[in-house]
Tab-separated table of C-alpha atoms and ligand atoms in Angstrom:
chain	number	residue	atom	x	y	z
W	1	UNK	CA	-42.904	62.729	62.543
W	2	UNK	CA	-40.122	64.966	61.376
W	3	UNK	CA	-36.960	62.420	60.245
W	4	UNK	CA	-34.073	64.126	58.401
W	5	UNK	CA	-31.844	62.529	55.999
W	6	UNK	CA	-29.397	61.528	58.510
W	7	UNK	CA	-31.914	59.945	60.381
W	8	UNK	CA	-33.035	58.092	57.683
W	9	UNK	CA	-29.354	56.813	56.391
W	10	UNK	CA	-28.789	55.953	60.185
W	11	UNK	CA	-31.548	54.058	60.130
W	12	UNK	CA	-30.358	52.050	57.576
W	13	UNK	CA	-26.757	51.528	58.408
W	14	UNK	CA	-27.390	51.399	62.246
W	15	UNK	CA	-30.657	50.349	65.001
W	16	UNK	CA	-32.212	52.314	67.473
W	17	UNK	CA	-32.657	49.832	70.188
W	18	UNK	CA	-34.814	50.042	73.995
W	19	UNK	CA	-34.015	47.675	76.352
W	20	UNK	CA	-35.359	46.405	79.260
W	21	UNK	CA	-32.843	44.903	81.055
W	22	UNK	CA	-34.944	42.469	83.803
W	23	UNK	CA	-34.058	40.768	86.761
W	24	UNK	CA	-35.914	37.984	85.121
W	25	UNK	CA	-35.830	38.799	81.466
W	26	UNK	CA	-34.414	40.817	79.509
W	27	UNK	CA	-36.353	42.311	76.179
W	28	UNK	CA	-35.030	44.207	73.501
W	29	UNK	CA	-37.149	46.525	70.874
W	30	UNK	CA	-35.675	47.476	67.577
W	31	UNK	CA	-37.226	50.646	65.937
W	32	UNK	CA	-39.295	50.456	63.190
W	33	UNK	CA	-39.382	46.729	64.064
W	34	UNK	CA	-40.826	46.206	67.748
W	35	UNK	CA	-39.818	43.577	70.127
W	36	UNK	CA	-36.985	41.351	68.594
W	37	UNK	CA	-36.194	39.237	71.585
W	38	UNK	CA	-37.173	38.213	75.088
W	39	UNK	CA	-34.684	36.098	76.466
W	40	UNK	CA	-33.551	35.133	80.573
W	41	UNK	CA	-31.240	37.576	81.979
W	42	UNK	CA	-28.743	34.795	82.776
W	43	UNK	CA	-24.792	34.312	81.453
W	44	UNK	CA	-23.269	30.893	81.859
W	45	UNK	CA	-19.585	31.559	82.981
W	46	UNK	CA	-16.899	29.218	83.789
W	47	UNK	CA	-16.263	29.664	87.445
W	48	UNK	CA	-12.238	29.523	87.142
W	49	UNK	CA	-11.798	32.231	84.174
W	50	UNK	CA	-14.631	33.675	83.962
W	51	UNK	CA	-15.127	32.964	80.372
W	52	UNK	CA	-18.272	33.354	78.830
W	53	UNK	CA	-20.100	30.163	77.166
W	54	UNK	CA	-23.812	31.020	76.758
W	55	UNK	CA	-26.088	33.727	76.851
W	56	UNK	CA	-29.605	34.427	77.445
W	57	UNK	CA	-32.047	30.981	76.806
W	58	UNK	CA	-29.190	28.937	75.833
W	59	UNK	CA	-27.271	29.432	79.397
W	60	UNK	CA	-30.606	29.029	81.164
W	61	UNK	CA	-30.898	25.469	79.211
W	62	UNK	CA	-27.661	24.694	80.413
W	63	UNK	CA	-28.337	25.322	84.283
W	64	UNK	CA	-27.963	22.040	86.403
W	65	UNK	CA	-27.158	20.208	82.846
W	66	UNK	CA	-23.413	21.000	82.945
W	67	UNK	CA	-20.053	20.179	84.759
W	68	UNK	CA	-20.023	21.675	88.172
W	69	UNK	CA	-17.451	24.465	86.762
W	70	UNK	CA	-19.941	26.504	84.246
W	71	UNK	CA	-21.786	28.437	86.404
W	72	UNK	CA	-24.967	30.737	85.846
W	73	UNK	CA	-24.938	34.250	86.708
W	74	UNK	CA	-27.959	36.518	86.833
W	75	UNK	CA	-26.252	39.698	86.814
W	76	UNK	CA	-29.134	41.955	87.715
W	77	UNK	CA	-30.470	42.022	91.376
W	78	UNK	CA	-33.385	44.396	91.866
W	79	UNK	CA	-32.965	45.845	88.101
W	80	UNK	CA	-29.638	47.114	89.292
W	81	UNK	CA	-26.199	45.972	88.056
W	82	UNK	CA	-24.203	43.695	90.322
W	83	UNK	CA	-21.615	42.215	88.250
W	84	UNK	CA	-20.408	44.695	85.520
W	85	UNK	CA	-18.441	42.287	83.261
W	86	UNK	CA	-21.405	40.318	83.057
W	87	UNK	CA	-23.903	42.439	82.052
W	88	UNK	CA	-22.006	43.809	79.466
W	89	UNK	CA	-21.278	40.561	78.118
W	90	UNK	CA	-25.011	39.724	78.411
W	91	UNK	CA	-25.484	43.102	76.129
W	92	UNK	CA	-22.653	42.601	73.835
W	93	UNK	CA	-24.784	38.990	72.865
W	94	UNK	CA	-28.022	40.753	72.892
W	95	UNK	CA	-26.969	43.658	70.227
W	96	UNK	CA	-24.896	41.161	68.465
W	97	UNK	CA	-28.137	39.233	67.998
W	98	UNK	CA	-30.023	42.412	66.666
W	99	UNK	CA	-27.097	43.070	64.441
W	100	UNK	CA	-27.989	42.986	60.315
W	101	UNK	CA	-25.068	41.035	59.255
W	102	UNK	CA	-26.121	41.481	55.772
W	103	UNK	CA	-25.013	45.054	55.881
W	104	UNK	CA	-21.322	45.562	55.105
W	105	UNK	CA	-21.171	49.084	57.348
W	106	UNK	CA	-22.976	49.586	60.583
W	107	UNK	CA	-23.157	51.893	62.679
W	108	UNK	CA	-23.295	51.473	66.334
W	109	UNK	CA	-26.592	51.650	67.640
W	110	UNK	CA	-28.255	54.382	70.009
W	111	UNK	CA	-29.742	52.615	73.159
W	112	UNK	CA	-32.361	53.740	75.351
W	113	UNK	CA	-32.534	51.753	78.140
W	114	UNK	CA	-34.718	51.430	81.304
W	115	UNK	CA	-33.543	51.552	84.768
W	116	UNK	CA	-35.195	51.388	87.922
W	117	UNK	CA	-36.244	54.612	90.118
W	118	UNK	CA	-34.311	56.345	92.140
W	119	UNK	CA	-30.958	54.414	91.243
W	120	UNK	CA	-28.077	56.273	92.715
W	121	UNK	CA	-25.304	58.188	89.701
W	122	UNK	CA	-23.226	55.088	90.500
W	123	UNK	CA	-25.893	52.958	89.153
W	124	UNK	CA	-26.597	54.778	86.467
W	125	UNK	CA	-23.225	54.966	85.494
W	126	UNK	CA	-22.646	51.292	85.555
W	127	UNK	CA	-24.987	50.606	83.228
W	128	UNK	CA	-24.099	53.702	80.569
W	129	UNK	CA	-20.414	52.578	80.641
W	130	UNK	CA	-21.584	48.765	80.182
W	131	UNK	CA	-23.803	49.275	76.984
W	132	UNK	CA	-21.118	51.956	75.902
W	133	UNK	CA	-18.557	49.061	76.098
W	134	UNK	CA	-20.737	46.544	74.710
W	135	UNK	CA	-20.867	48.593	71.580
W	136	UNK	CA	-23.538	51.529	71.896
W	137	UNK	CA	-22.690	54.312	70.081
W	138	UNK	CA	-25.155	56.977	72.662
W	139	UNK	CA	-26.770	55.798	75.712
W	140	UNK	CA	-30.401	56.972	77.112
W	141	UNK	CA	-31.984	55.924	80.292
W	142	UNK	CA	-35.336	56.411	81.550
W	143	UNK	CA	-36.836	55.287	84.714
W	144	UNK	CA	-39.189	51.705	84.243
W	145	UNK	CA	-42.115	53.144	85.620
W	146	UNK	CA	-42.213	56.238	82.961
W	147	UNK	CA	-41.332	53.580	80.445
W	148	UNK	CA	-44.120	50.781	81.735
W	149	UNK	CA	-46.530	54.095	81.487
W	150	UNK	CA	-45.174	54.890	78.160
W	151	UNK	CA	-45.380	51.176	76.844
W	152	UNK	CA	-48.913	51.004	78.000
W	153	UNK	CA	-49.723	54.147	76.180
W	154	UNK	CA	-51.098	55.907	79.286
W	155	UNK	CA	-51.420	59.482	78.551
W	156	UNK	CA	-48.005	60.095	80.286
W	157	UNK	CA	-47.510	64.122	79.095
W	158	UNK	CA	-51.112	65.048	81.003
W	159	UNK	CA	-52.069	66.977	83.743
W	160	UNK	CA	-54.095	64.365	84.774
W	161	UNK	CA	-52.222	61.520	87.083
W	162	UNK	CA	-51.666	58.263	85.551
W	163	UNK	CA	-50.594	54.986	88.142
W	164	UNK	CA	-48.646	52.203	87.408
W	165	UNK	CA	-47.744	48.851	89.162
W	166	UNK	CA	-44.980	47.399	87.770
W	167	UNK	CA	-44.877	44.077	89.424
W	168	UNK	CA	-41.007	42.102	87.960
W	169	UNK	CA	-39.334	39.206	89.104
W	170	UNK	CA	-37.251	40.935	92.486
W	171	UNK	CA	-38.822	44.573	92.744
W	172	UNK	CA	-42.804	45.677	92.334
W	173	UNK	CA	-42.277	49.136	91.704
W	174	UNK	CA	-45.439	51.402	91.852
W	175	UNK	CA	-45.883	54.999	90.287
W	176	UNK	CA	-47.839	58.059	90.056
W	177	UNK	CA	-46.986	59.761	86.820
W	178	UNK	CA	-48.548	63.231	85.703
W	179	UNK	CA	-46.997	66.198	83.091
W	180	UNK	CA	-44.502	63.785	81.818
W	181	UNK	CA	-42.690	63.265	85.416
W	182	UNK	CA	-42.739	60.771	88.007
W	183	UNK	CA	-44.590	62.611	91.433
W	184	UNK	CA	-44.676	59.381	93.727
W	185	UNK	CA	-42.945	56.367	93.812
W	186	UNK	CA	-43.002	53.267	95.712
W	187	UNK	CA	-40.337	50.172	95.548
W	188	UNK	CA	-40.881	46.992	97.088
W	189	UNK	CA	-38.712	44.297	97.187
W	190	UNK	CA	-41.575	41.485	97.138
W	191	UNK	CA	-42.348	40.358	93.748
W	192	UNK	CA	-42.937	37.100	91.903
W	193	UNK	CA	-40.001	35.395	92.826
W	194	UNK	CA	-41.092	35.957	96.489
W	195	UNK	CA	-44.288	34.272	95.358
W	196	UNK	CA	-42.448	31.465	93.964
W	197	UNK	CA	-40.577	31.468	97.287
W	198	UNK	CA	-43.834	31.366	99.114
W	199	UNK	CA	-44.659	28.764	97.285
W	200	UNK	CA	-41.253	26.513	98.181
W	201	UNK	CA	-41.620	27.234	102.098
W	202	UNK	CA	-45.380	26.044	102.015
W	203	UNK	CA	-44.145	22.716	100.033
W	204	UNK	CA	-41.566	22.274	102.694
W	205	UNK	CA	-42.880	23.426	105.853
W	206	UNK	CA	-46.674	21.555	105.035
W	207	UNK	CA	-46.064	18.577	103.398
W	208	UNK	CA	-42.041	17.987	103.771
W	209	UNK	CA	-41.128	18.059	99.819
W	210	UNK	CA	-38.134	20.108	98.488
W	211	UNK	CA	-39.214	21.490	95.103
W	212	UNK	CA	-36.943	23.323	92.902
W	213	UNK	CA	-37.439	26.954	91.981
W	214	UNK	CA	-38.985	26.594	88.327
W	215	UNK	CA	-41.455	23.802	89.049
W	216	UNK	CA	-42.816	25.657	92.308
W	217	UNK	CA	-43.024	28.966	89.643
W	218	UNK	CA	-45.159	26.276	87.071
W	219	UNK	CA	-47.188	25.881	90.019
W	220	UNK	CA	-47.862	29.381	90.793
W	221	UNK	CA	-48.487	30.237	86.707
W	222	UNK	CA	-50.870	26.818	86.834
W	223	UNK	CA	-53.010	27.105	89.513
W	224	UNK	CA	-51.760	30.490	91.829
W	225	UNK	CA	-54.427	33.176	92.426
W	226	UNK	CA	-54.643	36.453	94.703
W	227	UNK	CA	-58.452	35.965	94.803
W	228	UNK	CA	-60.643	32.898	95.379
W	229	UNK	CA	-61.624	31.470	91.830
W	230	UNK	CA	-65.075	30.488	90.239
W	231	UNK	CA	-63.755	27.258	89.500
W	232	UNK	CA	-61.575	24.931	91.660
W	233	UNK	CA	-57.970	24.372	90.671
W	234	UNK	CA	-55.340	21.661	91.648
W	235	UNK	CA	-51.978	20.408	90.477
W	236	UNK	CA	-49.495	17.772	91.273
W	237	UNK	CA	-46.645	19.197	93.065
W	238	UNK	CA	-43.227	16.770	92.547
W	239	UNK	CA	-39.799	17.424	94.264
W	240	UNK	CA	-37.852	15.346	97.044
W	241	UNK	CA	-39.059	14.150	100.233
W	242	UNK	CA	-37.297	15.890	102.816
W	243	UNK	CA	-37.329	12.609	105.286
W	244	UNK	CA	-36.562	10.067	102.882
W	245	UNK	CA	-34.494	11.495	99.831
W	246	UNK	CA	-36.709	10.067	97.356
W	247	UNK	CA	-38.736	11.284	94.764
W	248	UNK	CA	-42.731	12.021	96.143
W	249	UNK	CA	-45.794	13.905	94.676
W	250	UNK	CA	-48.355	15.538	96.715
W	251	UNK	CA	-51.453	16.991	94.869
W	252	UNK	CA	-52.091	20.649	96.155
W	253	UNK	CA	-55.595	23.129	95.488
W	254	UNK	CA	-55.664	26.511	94.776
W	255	UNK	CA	-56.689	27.896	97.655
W	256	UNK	CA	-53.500	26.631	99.818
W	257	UNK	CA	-51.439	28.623	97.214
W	258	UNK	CA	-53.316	31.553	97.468
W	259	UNK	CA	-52.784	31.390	101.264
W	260	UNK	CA	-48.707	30.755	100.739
W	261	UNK	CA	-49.301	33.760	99.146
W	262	UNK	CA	-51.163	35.560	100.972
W	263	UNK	CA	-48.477	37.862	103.367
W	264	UNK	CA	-46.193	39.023	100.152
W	265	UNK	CA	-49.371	39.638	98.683
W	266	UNK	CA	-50.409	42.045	101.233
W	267	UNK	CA	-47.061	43.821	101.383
W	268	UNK	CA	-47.956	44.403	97.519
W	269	UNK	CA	-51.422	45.775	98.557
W	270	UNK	CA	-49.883	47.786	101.164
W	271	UNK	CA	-47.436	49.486	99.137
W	272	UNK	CA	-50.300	50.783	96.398
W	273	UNK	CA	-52.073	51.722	99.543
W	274	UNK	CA	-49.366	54.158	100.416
W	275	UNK	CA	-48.567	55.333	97.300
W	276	UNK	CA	-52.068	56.485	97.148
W	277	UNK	CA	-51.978	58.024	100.280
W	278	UNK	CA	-48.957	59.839	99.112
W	279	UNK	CA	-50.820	61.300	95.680
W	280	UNK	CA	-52.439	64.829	96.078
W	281	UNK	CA	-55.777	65.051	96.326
W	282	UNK	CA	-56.497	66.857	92.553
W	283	UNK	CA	-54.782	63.545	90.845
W	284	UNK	CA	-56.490	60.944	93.290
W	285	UNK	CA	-59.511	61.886	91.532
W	286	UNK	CA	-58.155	61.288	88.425
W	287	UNK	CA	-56.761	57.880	89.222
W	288	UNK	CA	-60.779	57.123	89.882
W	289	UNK	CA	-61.737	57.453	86.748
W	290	UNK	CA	-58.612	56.422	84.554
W	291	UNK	CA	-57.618	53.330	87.246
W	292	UNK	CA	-54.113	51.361	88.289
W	293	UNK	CA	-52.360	49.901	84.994
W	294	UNK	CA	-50.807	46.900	85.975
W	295	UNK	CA	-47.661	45.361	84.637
W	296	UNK	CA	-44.769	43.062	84.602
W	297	UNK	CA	-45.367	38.959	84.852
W	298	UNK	CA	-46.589	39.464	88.621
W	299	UNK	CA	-49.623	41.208	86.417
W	300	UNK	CA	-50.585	37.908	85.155
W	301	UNK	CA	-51.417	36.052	88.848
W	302	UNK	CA	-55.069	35.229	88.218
W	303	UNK	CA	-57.514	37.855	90.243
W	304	UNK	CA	-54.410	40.033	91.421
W	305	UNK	CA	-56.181	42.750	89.713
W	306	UNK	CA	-59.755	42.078	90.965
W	307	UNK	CA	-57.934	42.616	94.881
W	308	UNK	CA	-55.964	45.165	94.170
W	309	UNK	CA	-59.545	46.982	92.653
W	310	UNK	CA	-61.149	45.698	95.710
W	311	UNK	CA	-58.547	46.676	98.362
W	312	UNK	CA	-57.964	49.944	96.701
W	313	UNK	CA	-61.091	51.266	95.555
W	314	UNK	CA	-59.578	51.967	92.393
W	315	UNK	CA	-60.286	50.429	89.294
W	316	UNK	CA	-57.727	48.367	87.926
W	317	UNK	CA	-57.060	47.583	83.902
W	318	UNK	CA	-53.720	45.383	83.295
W	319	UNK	CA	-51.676	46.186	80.347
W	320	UNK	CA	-51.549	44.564	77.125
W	321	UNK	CA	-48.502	42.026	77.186
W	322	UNK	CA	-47.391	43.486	80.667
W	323	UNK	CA	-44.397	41.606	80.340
W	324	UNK	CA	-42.946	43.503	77.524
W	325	UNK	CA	-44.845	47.322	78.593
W	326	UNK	CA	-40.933	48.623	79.630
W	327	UNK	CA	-39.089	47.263	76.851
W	328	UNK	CA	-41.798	49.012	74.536
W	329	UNK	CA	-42.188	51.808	76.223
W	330	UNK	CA	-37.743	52.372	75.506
W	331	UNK	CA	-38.862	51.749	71.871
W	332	UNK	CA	-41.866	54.295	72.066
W	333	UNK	CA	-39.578	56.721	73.108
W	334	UNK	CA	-36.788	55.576	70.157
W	335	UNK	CA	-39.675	56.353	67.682
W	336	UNK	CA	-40.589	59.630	69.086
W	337	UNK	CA	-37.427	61.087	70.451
W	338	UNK	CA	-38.197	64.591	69.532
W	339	UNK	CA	-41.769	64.768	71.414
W	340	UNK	CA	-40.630	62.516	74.107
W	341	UNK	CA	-37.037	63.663	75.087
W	342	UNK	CA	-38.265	65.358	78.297
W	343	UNK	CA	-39.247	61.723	79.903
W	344	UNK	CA	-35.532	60.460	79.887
W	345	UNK	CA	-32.897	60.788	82.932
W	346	UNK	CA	-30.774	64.073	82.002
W	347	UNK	CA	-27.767	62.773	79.708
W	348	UNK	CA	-24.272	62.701	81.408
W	349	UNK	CA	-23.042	63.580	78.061
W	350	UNK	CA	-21.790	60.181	76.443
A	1	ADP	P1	-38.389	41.473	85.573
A	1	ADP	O1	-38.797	42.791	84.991
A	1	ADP	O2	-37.891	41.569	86.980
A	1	ADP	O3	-37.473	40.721	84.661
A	1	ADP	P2	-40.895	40.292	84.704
A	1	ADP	O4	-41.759	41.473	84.475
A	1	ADP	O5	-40.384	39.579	83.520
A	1	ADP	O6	-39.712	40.608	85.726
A	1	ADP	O7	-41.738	39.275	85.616
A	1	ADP	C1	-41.172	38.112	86.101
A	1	ADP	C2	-42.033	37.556	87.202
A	1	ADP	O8	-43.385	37.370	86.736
A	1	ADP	C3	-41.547	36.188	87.661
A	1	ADP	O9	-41.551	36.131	89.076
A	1	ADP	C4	-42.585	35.238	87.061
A	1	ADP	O10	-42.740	34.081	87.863
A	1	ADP	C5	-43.842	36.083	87.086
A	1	ADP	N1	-44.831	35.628	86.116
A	1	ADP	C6	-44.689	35.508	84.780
A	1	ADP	N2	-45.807	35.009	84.214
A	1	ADP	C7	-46.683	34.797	85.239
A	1	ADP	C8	-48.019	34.270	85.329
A	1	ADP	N3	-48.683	33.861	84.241
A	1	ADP	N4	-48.603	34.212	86.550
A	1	ADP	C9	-47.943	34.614	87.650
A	1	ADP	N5	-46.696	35.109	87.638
A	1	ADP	C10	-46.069	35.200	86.455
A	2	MG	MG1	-39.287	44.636	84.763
């Protein structure tokens, strides 16, 4: 790769940084470096001014720990911004965090940063003028999927059609990527928090117990599966009994998960089904011999990618790390900027 001297001295002084900013988590990639950290995109605020106290893990630790005042804000919803202070506070804390402090001179860092398909110019605009605030010197965005593709080095800049699943916290976005562009696209607002949702209504509808969002997401990371498993699985689930108010543990089995699951599930099916559908002919074929890349933490259920191979007729790989594939794929792009320029959204000239 061609660097110049200015590239190298701005190396030095200042960071090249990708970031994936999550509905779930956030990840950010330093160049030359790799991931640095993967942190909750949550802000504790106090609810009266607004003040920030804690960013990232430390204001998820302090969730239902603190006076009824500090209050936590995730302020992504579907990858897109909906409170702008916050997020750029969240950023602010995330490149302070990358920052050298050894260094007596930096300079402000370039970001790339990934944001979902098809946002809108006023989306896109939010989030340029909140990393420009939060002190990025230039500001990049390319859409997740490319980036997911990138990050799971799927030959992106082919003639040859490449698919990706990208399935987050809020969205499961799915792709059809071929000569560097994006030629069908698919968002569906059924991910793994609706899994972890599924998972709450079955608790309270089947056995009367009110469980609380992270233990019913333990549950589905324990023991939840899209396709029956070789080897029985069962966990305690513990919450409140609806009736009586007091504490009660019911022991649950895989397979009543897996059929909590099973309608959000299909919605996911359905939505690779029509994104296939949608894909020419010439790059179906293709997709049959290089297969669905899955990614994101949704990735991870146990035997979502046998089904989705099954129900498809496609074959399915999943990513290495899914849950970092975007945030890696910004810093792919960081370390090849010249040969990979063409993949971001046009520059509004920042
Ligand atoms: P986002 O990009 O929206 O921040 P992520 O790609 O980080 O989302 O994925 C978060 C989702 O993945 C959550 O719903 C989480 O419960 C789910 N997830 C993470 N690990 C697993 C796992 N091992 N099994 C099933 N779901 C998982
Ligand atoms: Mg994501």
């Amino acid at each position: 790769m061609r660097t110049s001297w200015i590239d190298n001295l701005t190396s030095r002084l200042g960071s090249d940084i990708g970031i994936d900013l999550g509905t779930a988590t956030s990840h950010v990639y330093m160049r030359g470096r790799g991931i640095v950290l993967s942190e909750p995109s949550v802000v504790a605020i106090n609810a009266h001014t607004r003040a920030v106290y804690a960013v990232g893990n430390e204001a998820a630790a302090m969730v239902g720990r603190t006076p009824a005042h500090i209050i936590a804000i995730r302020p992504l919803v579907d990858g897109v911004i909906s409170d702008f202070e916050i997020t750029e506070a969240m950023l602010r804390s995330f490149l302070e965090n990358t920052r050298d402090n050894r260094l007596p001179y930096q300079i402000r860092p370039r970001l790339v940063i990934g944001v979902p398909y098809g946002v809108t110019e006023v989306e896109r605009r939010a989030v340029e003028e909140a990393a420009i605030s939060a002190g990025a010197r230039q500001v990049f965005l390319i859409e997740e999927p490319m980036a997911a593709a990138i990050g799971a080095n799927l030959p992106i800049q082919d003639a040859g059609g490449v698919m990706v699943v990208d399935i987050g916290g809020g969205t499961t976005e799915v792709a059809v990527i071929s000569l560097g562009g994006i030629i069908t696209s698919r968002s569906l607002r059924i991910a793994g928090d609706e899994l972890t949702n599924d998972i709450i209504t079955f608790a309270r509808e089947q056995h009367n117990l009110v469980l609380g969002e992270r233990t019913a997401e333990k549950i589905k990371m324990t023991i939840g599966s899209a396709s029956p498993l070789a080897q029985p699985l069962q966990t305690a689930m513990r919450g409140r009994d609806l009736v009586s108010g007091l504490p009660k543990e019911v022991l649950v089995g895989d397979e009543a998960i897996r059929t909590a699951m099973k309608k959000s599930i299909a919605a996911i099916l359905e939505a690779i089904r029509l994104t296939l559908e949608e894909t020419p002919p010439e790059l179906l074929a293709d997709l049959m011999d290089r297969g669905i890349t899955l990614c994101g933490g949704g990735a991870l259920l146990r035997g979502l990618d046998h089904l989705i191979q099954t129900s498809s007729r496609v074959p399915v790989h999943i990513a290495h790390d899914p849950l970092t594939c975007v945030a890696r794929g910004t810093g792919a792009v960081l370390e090849h900027l010249d040969e990979l320029k063409g993949v971001l959204l046009p520059a509004r000239g920042n």
